[in-house]
Structure formats: C-alpha cells, structure tokens
Amino acid sequence: MHEDAPIISAERRERVGTKYAKRLRASGRLPAVVYGHKEEPVSISLDRKEAVRMLTRGERVFRLSLDGDDKQFVLIKEVQFDHLGTDVVHADFARVDLDERVEVRVPISLIGEAKGLKSAGAVLMHPITEVEIECSLFNLPDEIEVDISDLDVGESITAGEITLPKPTMVLLSDPDTVLATITTVEEEAPDEAATVDADAEPEVLTRKKDTEEAGDKKPEKKEG
Amino acid sequence: MPPYKIPKRVKFRKEMRRTSRVNRNATRGNYVAYGEYGLQSLESCWLKSNCIEAGRIACQHFLKREGKLFIRVFPDKPVSKKPLETRMGKGKADVDYWAARVKAGTMLFELAGVSEVRAREAMARVAMKMPVRCRFVSRRMSV
C-alpha cells in the first residue's frame, strides 16, 4: 500500500537551536527531526512548501530522501504550529518498516444524519476528532467512519462502540471517550446580565485575616 | 457599569498590572478545541468583561437557538483605576473593571452545530464588538 509513498527530500541540519531554526524558516525550509528504531535522532530540514502540501493532502507515510538514500520509510508523528495556527514550524517523523505495527491517531468521519438533530435546539457535539489505534502500516486507514444516524438527543457514541476497519486493529484510546453526542442548547434568560448586582464583588479569601487583626468583628464565615 | 461576569471568589481584591506580560503570543488556548469554528484574536489586550458579554449577546441574538457558543476566555484580572481629578498616592484605587488577558492567537469564542456560512456571519458580528483585530478560523488539520 505504501510502496508508492511520496518521497520527501531532506537535508541534515548541522546547527540546531532556536536561532538557526529561525534562519532556516526564513529561507523557506522546515526544521524537522527523525527518530525511532533505537537509532540516534537526526535533525533535518525539509522544503516547507512541499512538506505542507503533502501534509494538507493527508499523506502520513513518506520515503525520506537523506544523504542520497531514499529507502527509509517515516511516519509523521507530530506537527507544530505557530501561535496563530497558520504556519507549520516543526515536524516529527518516526522511522518505520512497512511490516511494522504502529500507533497512530486516525481522524474520525461522522456519516449519516442523526435523527436527534431534527428536534429544535439540538446540537451535534464531537469534541474528539481522532482516535488512537494500533495497526500495521499496510492497513493504515485514512479515516474511520462512524455512523451517527441512530443517535438521538442525549445519546452519545463512545470510542469503544466504533467498529474498526480491520479486525487486526486495536483501539488504544480510552473506550469511554465520547466521540459524538447530541445535546440540547438551553435557552438563556434574556437579561441574565442585568440581573447581576451592580455592586457585586467576589468573595476575597484573604479578607478574614484583616478583620481578625483589626479586632472589629468576628469573621462572618469561617473558611475550611 | 454592572459587572457582567466576575470570579466568584479571589485570593486578593487587587493585583499588579503586569503590563510587560501583555504583548506576547499565545501558546495555550490558541486552537479550536470544543466547537468547529472559532474567533481568534490577532492582537493582545485586556478584554473587558462587558466586551465578552456584548459578543455573546451579538452572537446569540443572531443565531437565535441555533448552535452552541463556547466562550474561551474568562475575565479574572481586576483592573483598578483612580477617579478623575484625584491626586496621586493615597493607596491603590478601587477595581474599575474585570478583564481577560488576551494574547495574539487566543481563541475568544467557538461555535458548534452551525454551518460555516452562518458561523462566519455570527463571528463577524462578534468581531465588531471586540477591541482587537480578530479572524475566523476552523479546526486545524489533524496528523
């Protein structure tokens, strides 16, 4: 399956650290690291445009072309973004063999129209967008489809309920993790803010000491 | 001005301004975590509690009961201000307003359960109420 994995050309980074990484990024390169298989981690740099194009296309397994050798397969493990989440600033790759079992996070795709969404105020919530599974690299799925057509208001689908595409795959995420649930949005009071007292102040936890020192009154509430 | 949203309890009534920590980039709370779309701040500021409330009202009045709004910032910083024409000194002034510390990249609001078109329209209305430049964002690519 991944014999035709895209080749990503890399250069070895001789100088590492924030200063040199910034210079690399300014010159259109993307700092990255390759590790795994009990070998020394290698700091590399990639062509930023090429790497981002491949990542946005959904590619996860690459053939790394480094020092004239392009036989090493690598799996993308992590991508770091800048503070605005627009630019990729770093990428982690793990060395893998094609017959190896790997632990990967696979995105979830919700299919079907939930029957609970037909009622007024119902909202589909899916806080988790990916699950972690263990599978062989040959069977690495692009996404896992979860059918939500039977989901009603108040019901939820957990990670333990989904059917993995292959029986050899093992779910590593917590089986109780909620993947999708349908909740009803409660109508808020129209002038909720106006009901707040204008002189409202938060309770001050250290105020008790002041009153004790002054010796005026006993504190109204004793904090535990 | 009524305080719209303030902490229930605090350790100290007033705190130092710490203005040197304002103009920084967000390293936490800077991606869409709960909803599908979000409004991200592109500048840093102290976001007043009434601005957050104005944004909430603008969004919910536009969407009616459609979708779910998440407010990702909370005004937990008391900001004190001396009254006008007051001489300096005589101790720290009373708390004037409560603010959320917002850095460039902070996710201010998130929306779930609405189409992208509706979310864009709603967030455009919220952005009008914000004292900083904002932009509409969706979830990051997952690897």
GROMACS .gro file of C-alpha atoms in nm:
model
  367
    1MET     CA    1   0.000   0.000   0.000
    2HIS     CA    2   0.273   0.239   0.100
    3GLU     CA    3   0.529   0.117  -0.156
    4ASP     CA    4   0.430   0.422  -0.356
    5ALA     CA    5   0.469   0.657  -0.060
    6PRO     CA    6   0.579   1.004  -0.170
    7ILE     CA    7   0.949   1.082  -0.149
    8ILE     CA    8   1.031   1.377   0.071
    9SER     CA    9   1.378   1.519   0.026
   10ALA     CA   10   1.561   1.633   0.337
   11GLU     CA   11   1.892   1.785   0.433
   12ARG     CA   12   2.081   1.717   0.751
   13ARG     CA   13   2.089   2.010   0.995
   14GLU     CA   14   2.439   2.067   1.123
   15ARG     CA   15   2.343   2.354   1.353
   16VAL     CA   16   2.043   2.316   1.578
   17GLY     CA   17   1.868   2.553   1.814
   18THR     CA   18   1.618   2.839   1.802
   19LYS     CA   19   1.845   3.085   1.622
   20TYR     CA   20   1.937   2.850   1.339
   21ALA     CA   21   1.582   2.714   1.314
   22LYS     CA   22   1.454   3.069   1.265
   23ARG     CA   23   1.709   3.127   0.989
   24LEU     CA   24   1.600   2.806   0.821
   25ARG     CA   25   1.235   2.905   0.829
   26ALA     CA   26   1.320   3.245   0.685
   27SER     CA   27   1.490   3.070   0.393
   28GLY     CA   28   1.183   2.859   0.317
   29ARG     CA   29   1.289   2.539   0.494
   30LEU     CA   30   1.103   2.349   0.763
   31PRO     CA   31   1.301   2.213   1.061
   32ALA     CA   32   1.216   1.854   1.146
   33VAL     CA   33   1.351   1.557   1.334
   34VAL     CA   34   1.363   1.184   1.258
   35TYR     CA   35   1.383   0.931   1.540
   36GLY     CA   36   1.298   0.573   1.627
   37HIS     CA   37   1.424   0.218   1.576
   38LYS     CA   38   1.676   0.271   1.858
   39GLU     CA   39   1.894   0.488   1.636
   40GLU     CA   40   2.019   0.835   1.706
   41PRO     CA   41   1.770   1.112   1.633
   42VAL     CA   42   1.866   1.316   1.328
   43SER     CA   43   1.780   1.684   1.287
   44ILE     CA   44   1.678   1.752   0.929
   45SER     CA   45   1.519   2.028   0.725
   46LEU     CA   46   1.259   1.994   0.450
   47ASP     CA   47   1.132   2.213   0.174
   48ARG     CA   48   0.848   2.390   0.354
   49LYS     CA   49   0.609   2.428   0.062
   50GLU     CA   50   0.649   2.067  -0.043
   51ALA     CA   51   0.608   1.934   0.311
   52VAL     CA   52   0.299   2.143   0.388
   53ARG     CA   53   0.141   2.046   0.055
   54MET     CA   54   0.188   1.677   0.134
   55LEU     CA   55   0.061   1.711   0.490
   56THR     CA   56  -0.252   1.901   0.389
   57ARG     CA   57  -0.317   1.631   0.127
   58GLY     CA   58  -0.336   1.382   0.414
   59GLU     CA   59  -0.013   1.193   0.349
   60ARG     CA   60   0.131   1.030   0.659
   61VAL     CA   61   0.391   0.781   0.538
   62PHE     CA   62   0.687   0.911   0.339
   63ARG     CA   63   1.010   0.784   0.193
   64LEU     CA   64   1.279   1.004   0.334
   65SER     CA   65   1.550   1.102   0.090
   66LEU     CA   66   1.851   1.184   0.305
   67ASP     CA   67   2.221   1.163   0.210
   68GLY     CA   68   2.136   1.001  -0.123
   69ASP     CA   69   1.936   0.722   0.039
   70ASP     CA   70   1.559   0.710  -0.006
   71LYS     CA   71   1.481   0.367   0.136
   72GLN     CA   72   1.387   0.483   0.485
   73PHE     CA   73   1.014   0.497   0.546
   74VAL     CA   74   0.900   0.753   0.801
   75LEU     CA   75   0.566   0.818   0.966
   76ILE     CA   76   0.458   1.168   1.062
   77LYS     CA   77   0.413   1.181   1.440
   78GLU     CA   78   0.360   1.546   1.524
   79VAL     CA   79   0.327   1.883   1.358
   80GLN     CA   80   0.386   2.206   1.549
   81PHE     CA   81   0.216   2.528   1.451
   82ASP     CA   82   0.294   2.891   1.525
   83HIS     CA   83   0.089   3.090   1.775
   84LEU     CA   84  -0.181   3.170   1.519
   85GLY     CA   85  -0.202   2.815   1.390
   86THR     CA   86  -0.132   2.918   1.031
   87ASP     CA   87   0.228   2.814   0.969
   88VAL     CA   88   0.388   2.479   1.038
   89VAL     CA   89   0.708   2.542   1.233
   90HIS     CA   90   0.833   2.190   1.304
   91ALA     CA   91   0.756   1.828   1.224
   92ASP     CA   92   0.841   1.498   1.392
   93PHE     CA   93   0.895   1.180   1.192
   94ALA     CA   94   0.938   0.826   1.323
   95ARG     CA   95   1.134   0.560   1.136
   96VAL     CA   96   0.907   0.270   1.041
   97ASP     CA   97   0.916  -0.053   0.846
   98LEU     CA   98   0.631  -0.140   0.617
   99ASP     CA   99   0.552  -0.462   0.805
  100GLU     CA  100   0.564  -0.290   1.141
  101ARG     CA  101   0.271  -0.230   1.373
  102VAL     CA  102   0.245   0.138   1.463
  103GLU     CA  103   0.044   0.352   1.699
  104VAL     CA  104  -0.130   0.630   1.508
  105ARG     CA  105  -0.406   0.885   1.558
  106VAL     CA  106  -0.669   0.848   1.289
  107PRO     CA  107  -0.933   1.115   1.218
  108ILE     CA  108  -1.300   1.027   1.262
  109SER     CA  109  -1.554   1.097   0.994
  110LEU     CA  110  -1.916   1.119   1.110
  111ILE     CA  111  -2.156   0.987   0.845
  112GLY     CA  112  -2.534   0.990   0.827
  113GLU     CA  113  -2.783   1.241   0.956
  114ALA     CA  114  -2.862   1.190   1.322
  115LYS     CA  115  -3.233   1.157   1.396
  116GLY     CA  116  -3.189   1.360   1.714
  117LEU     CA  117  -3.083   1.665   1.514
  118LYS     CA  118  -3.437   1.708   1.381
  119SER     CA  119  -3.563   1.834   1.717
  120ALA     CA  120  -3.535   2.207   1.789
  121GLY     CA  121  -3.223   2.327   1.965
  122ALA     CA  122  -3.034   2.000   1.918
  123VAL     CA  123  -2.662   2.035   1.850
  124LEU     CA  124  -2.417   1.765   1.749
  125MET     CA  125  -2.104   1.784   1.957
  126HIS     CA  126  -1.792   1.593   1.864
  127PRO     CA  127  -1.517   1.710   2.095
  128ILE     CA  128  -1.272   1.439   1.989
  129THR     CA  129  -1.189   1.431   1.620
  130GLU     CA  130  -0.940   1.145   1.621
  131VAL     CA  131  -0.877   0.815   1.795
  132GLU     CA  132  -0.553   0.637   1.860
  133ILE     CA  133  -0.520   0.287   1.719
  134GLU     CA  134  -0.251   0.027   1.670
  135CYS     CA  135  -0.234  -0.126   1.326
  136SER     CA  136   0.013  -0.240   1.068
  137LEU     CA  137   0.143   0.022   0.831
  138PHE     CA  138  -0.012  -0.163   0.537
  139ASN     CA  139  -0.359  -0.122   0.684
  140LEU     CA  140  -0.322   0.239   0.793
  141PRO     CA  141  -0.668   0.389   0.737
  142ASP     CA  142  -0.712   0.744   0.610
  143GLU     CA  143  -1.012   0.790   0.839
  144ILE     CA  144  -1.257   0.588   1.044
  145GLU     CA  145  -1.622   0.628   0.956
  146VAL     CA  146  -1.870   0.646   1.240
  147ASP     CA  147  -2.240   0.616   1.160
  148ILE     CA  148  -2.445   0.855   1.373
  149SER     CA  149  -2.782   0.812   1.202
  150ASP     CA  150  -2.933   0.634   1.507
  151LEU     CA  151  -2.809   0.895   1.752
  152ASP     CA  152  -3.088   1.063   1.949
  153VAL     CA  153  -3.092   1.362   2.183
  154GLY     CA  154  -2.897   1.289   2.499
  155GLU     CA  155  -2.728   0.985   2.349
  156SER     CA  156  -2.361   0.957   2.269
  157ILE     CA  157  -2.118   0.736   2.082
  158THR     CA  158  -1.801   0.635   2.262
  159ALA     CA  159  -1.472   0.515   2.121
  160GLY     CA  160  -1.544   0.162   2.241
  161GLU     CA  161  -1.859   0.143   2.026
  162ILE     CA  162  -1.696   0.210   1.690
  163THR     CA  163  -1.608  -0.069   1.451
  164LEU     CA  164  -1.250  -0.053   1.332
  165PRO     CA  165  -1.200  -0.121   0.958
  166LYS     CA  166  -0.984  -0.432   1.014
  167PRO     CA  167  -1.010  -0.691   1.292
  168THR     CA  168  -0.634  -0.675   1.349
  169MET     CA  169  -0.657  -0.312   1.454
  170VAL     CA  170  -0.651  -0.239   1.827
  171LEU     CA  171  -0.808   0.066   1.984
  172LEU     CA  172  -0.567   0.245   2.216
  173SER     CA  173  -0.785   0.541   2.313
  174ASP     CA  174  -0.996   0.517   2.627
  175PRO     CA  175  -1.311   0.322   2.525
  176ASP     CA  176  -1.525   0.560   2.732
  177THR     CA  177  -1.413   0.866   2.535
  178VAL     CA  178  -1.718   1.038   2.389
  179LEU     CA  179  -1.679   1.088   2.015
  180ALA     CA  180  -2.017   1.238   1.934
  181THR     CA  181  -2.316   1.338   2.139
  182ILE     CA  182  -2.633   1.533   2.075
  183THR     CA  183  -2.719   1.795   2.332
  184THR     CA  184  -2.996   2.048   2.350
  185VAL     CA  185  -2.897   2.412   2.377
  186GLU     CA  186  -3.080   2.562   2.673
  187GLU     CA  187  -3.242   2.895   2.613
  188GLU     CA  188  -3.073   3.152   2.831
  189ALA     CA  189  -3.260   3.415   3.026
  190PRO     CA  190  -3.291   3.727   2.808
  191ASP     CA  191  -3.150   3.971   3.061
  192GLU     CA  192  -2.924   3.740   3.250
  193ALA     CA  193  -2.650   4.000   3.267
  194ALA     CA  194  -2.884   4.266   3.401
  195THR     CA  195  -2.967   4.050   3.700
  196VAL     CA  196  -2.609   4.077   3.824
  197ASP     CA  197  -2.590   4.323   4.110
  198ALA     CA  198  -2.405   4.639   4.015
  199ASP     CA  199  -2.205   4.633   4.340
  200ALA     CA  200  -2.131   4.263   4.322
  201GLU     CA  201  -1.784   4.174   4.435
  202PRO     CA  202  -1.615   3.837   4.452
  203GLU     CA  203  -1.555   3.675   4.785
  204VAL     CA  204  -1.199   3.753   4.899
  205LEU     CA  205  -1.036   3.453   5.059
  206THR     CA  206  -0.772   3.651   5.249
  207ARG     CA  207  -1.012   3.908   5.393
  208LYS     CA  208  -1.063   3.706   5.713
  209LYS     CA  209  -0.713   3.789   5.835
  210ASP     CA  210  -0.773   4.163   5.807
  211THR     CA  211  -1.080   4.153   6.028
  212GLU     CA  212  -0.905   3.944   6.287
  213GLU     CA  213  -0.612   4.187   6.306
  214ALA     CA  214  -0.838   4.488   6.332
  215GLY     CA  215  -1.035   4.317   6.606
  216ASP     CA  216  -1.365   4.466   6.489
  217LYS     CA  217  -1.587   4.170   6.442
  218LYS     CA  218  -1.563   3.803   6.416
  219PRO     CA  219  -1.548   3.689   6.054
  220GLU     CA  220  -1.889   3.602   5.914
  221LYS     CA  221  -1.777   3.283   5.752
  222LYS     CA  222  -1.504   3.056   5.859
  223GLU     CA  223  -1.321   2.915   5.564
  224GLY     CA  224  -1.234   2.549   5.584
  225MET     CA  225  -2.140   4.968   3.477
  226PRO     CA  226  -2.259   4.635   3.613
  227PRO     CA  227  -2.000   4.362   3.621
  228TYR     CA  228  -2.126   4.107   3.374
  229LYS     CA  229  -1.906   3.818   3.463
  230ILE     CA  230  -1.662   3.814   3.750
  231PRO     CA  231  -1.495   3.541   3.954
  232LYS     CA  232  -1.695   3.400   4.244
  233ARG     CA  233  -1.402   3.415   4.481
  234VAL     CA  234  -1.049   3.553   4.461
  235LYS     CA  235  -0.746   3.532   4.682
  236PHE     CA  236  -0.674   3.905   4.668
  237ARG     CA  237  -0.901   4.200   4.584
  238LYS     CA  238  -0.649   4.380   4.362
  239GLU     CA  239  -0.347   4.272   4.167
  240MET     CA  240  -0.049   4.434   3.998
  241ARG     CA  241  -0.092   4.535   3.638
  242ARG     CA  242   0.189   4.326   3.485
  243THR     CA  243   0.181   4.523   3.162
  244SER     CA  244   0.508   4.371   3.047
  245ARG     CA  245   0.327   4.040   3.000
  246VAL     CA  246   0.064   4.178   2.763
  247ASN     CA  247   0.229   4.191   2.423
  248ARG     CA  248   0.308   3.825   2.380
  249ASN     CA  249   0.190   3.538   2.167
  250ALA     CA  250  -0.047   3.274   2.294
  251THR     CA  251   0.100   2.932   2.347
  252ARG     CA  252  -0.213   2.787   2.504
  253GLY     CA  253  -0.579   2.819   2.413
  254ASN     CA  254  -0.485   2.915   2.058
  255TYR     CA  255  -0.672   2.649   1.860
  256VAL     CA  256  -1.032   2.541   1.811
  257ALA     CA  257  -1.086   2.278   2.079
  258TYR     CA  258  -1.457   2.246   2.152
  259GLY     CA  259  -1.654   2.368   1.852
  260GLU     CA  260  -1.598   2.359   1.479
  261TYR     CA  261  -1.527   2.725   1.414
  262GLY     CA  262  -1.376   2.998   1.624
  263LEU     CA  263  -1.290   3.364   1.655
  264GLN     CA  264  -0.920   3.418   1.714
  265SER     CA  265  -0.760   3.733   1.844
  266LEU     CA  266  -0.473   3.865   1.633
  267GLU     CA  267  -0.360   4.116   1.893
  268SER     CA  268  -0.313   4.115   2.265
  269CYS     CA  269  -0.525   4.315   2.509
  270TRP     CA  270  -0.710   4.311   2.836
  271LEU     CA  271  -1.056   4.212   2.720
  272LYS     CA  272  -1.318   4.369   2.944
  273SER     CA  273  -1.599   4.156   3.079
  274ASN     CA  274  -1.859   4.376   2.912
  275CYS     CA  275  -1.695   4.318   2.571
  276ILE     CA  276  -1.721   3.944   2.622
  277GLU     CA  277  -2.085   3.982   2.721
  278ALA     CA  278  -2.152   4.207   2.420
  279GLY     CA  279  -2.000   3.942   2.193
  280ARG     CA  280  -2.210   3.670   2.349
  281ILE     CA  281  -2.531   3.869   2.307
  282ALA     CA  282  -2.446   3.965   1.947
  283CYS     CA  283  -2.386   3.601   1.857
  284GLN     CA  284  -2.685   3.452   2.034
  285HIS     CA  285  -2.927   3.716   1.905
  286PHE     CA  286  -2.810   3.643   1.552
  287LEU     CA  287  -2.817   3.264   1.580
  288LYS     CA  288  -3.137   3.251   1.791
  289ARG     CA  289  -3.127   2.899   1.939
  290GLU     CA  290  -2.915   2.755   1.662
  291GLY     CA  291  -2.576   2.609   1.751
  292LYS     CA  292  -2.376   2.623   2.071
  293LEU     CA  293  -2.141   2.905   2.167
  294PHE     CA  294  -1.831   2.846   2.375
  295ILE     CA  295  -1.662   3.141   2.546
  296ARG     CA  296  -1.296   3.051   2.578
  297VAL     CA  297  -1.181   3.349   2.786
  298PHE     CA  298  -1.279   3.449   3.138
  299PRO     CA  299  -1.227   3.791   3.298
  300ASP     CA  300  -1.026   3.702   3.607
  301LYS     CA  301  -0.798   4.007   3.623
  302PRO     CA  302  -0.913   4.302   3.837
  303VAL     CA  303  -0.803   4.635   3.689
  304SER     CA  304  -0.813   4.935   3.922
  305LYS     CA  305  -0.841   5.297   3.815
  306LYS     CA  306  -0.817   5.620   4.009
  307PRO     CA  307  -1.112   5.859   3.979
  308LEU     CA  308  -1.071   6.169   3.765
  309GLU     CA  309  -0.905   6.477   3.915
  310THR     CA  310  -0.759   6.275   4.200
  311ARG     CA  311  -0.408   6.341   4.322
  312MET     CA  312  -0.158   6.062   4.303
  313GLY     CA  313  -0.090   5.849   4.607
  314LYS     CA  314  -0.327   5.755   4.891
  315GLY     CA  315  -0.306   5.389   4.804
  316LYS     CA  316  -0.420   5.171   4.518
  317ALA     CA  317  -0.751   5.267   4.364
  318ASP     CA  318  -1.069   5.060   4.361
  319VAL     CA  319  -1.131   4.795   4.099
  320ASP     CA  320  -1.276   4.956   3.786
  321TYR     CA  321  -1.336   4.650   3.570
  322TRP     CA  322  -1.250   4.286   3.528
  323ALA     CA  323  -1.060   4.173   3.222
  324ALA     CA  324  -0.939   3.859   3.050
  325ARG     CA  325  -0.576   3.851   2.948
  326VAL     CA  326  -0.580   3.801   2.572
  327LYS     CA  327  -0.265   3.737   2.374
  328ALA     CA  328  -0.218   3.725   1.999
  329GLY     CA  329  -0.363   3.392   1.890
  330THR     CA  330  -0.601   3.340   2.182
  331MET     CA  331  -0.929   3.176   2.082
  332LEU     CA  332  -1.205   3.401   2.210
  333PHE     CA  333  -1.525   3.226   2.103
  334GLU     CA  334  -1.611   2.894   1.942
  335LEU     CA  335  -1.923   2.772   1.768
  336ALA     CA  336  -2.059   2.422   1.718
  337GLY     CA  337  -2.363   2.291   1.538
  338VAL     CA  338  -2.393   2.558   1.268
  339SER     CA  339  -2.292   2.575   0.904
  340GLU     CA  340  -1.976   2.758   0.808
  341VAL     CA  341  -2.170   3.036   0.639
  342ARG     CA  342  -2.382   3.100   0.949
  343ALA     CA  343  -2.076   3.076   1.174
  344ARG     CA  344  -1.890   3.332   0.962
  345GLU     CA  345  -2.182   3.573   0.979
  346ALA     CA  346  -2.217   3.529   1.354
  347MET     CA  347  -1.847   3.568   1.423
  348ALA     CA  348  -1.833   3.880   1.205
  349ARG     CA  349  -2.090   4.034   1.438
  350VAL     CA  350  -1.894   3.925   1.745
  351ALA     CA  351  -1.571   4.065   1.598
  352MET     CA  352  -1.737   4.405   1.569
  353LYS     CA  353  -1.772   4.409   1.948
  354MET     CA  354  -1.410   4.320   2.014
  355PRO     CA  355  -1.144   4.586   2.080
  356VAL     CA  356  -0.883   4.386   1.885
  357ARG     CA  357  -0.844   4.256   1.531
  358CYS     CA  358  -0.991   3.908   1.505
  359ARG     CA  359  -1.023   3.643   1.240
  360PHE     CA  360  -1.247   3.347   1.170
  361VAL     CA  361  -1.079   3.007   1.199
  362SER     CA  362  -1.176   2.642   1.177
  363ARG     CA  363  -1.016   2.332   1.320
  364ARG     CA  364  -0.653   2.257   1.240
  365MET     CA  365  -0.555   1.966   1.021
  366SER     CA  366  -0.507   1.650   1.220
  367VAL     CA  367  -0.195   1.440   1.173
   0.00000   0.00000   0.00000
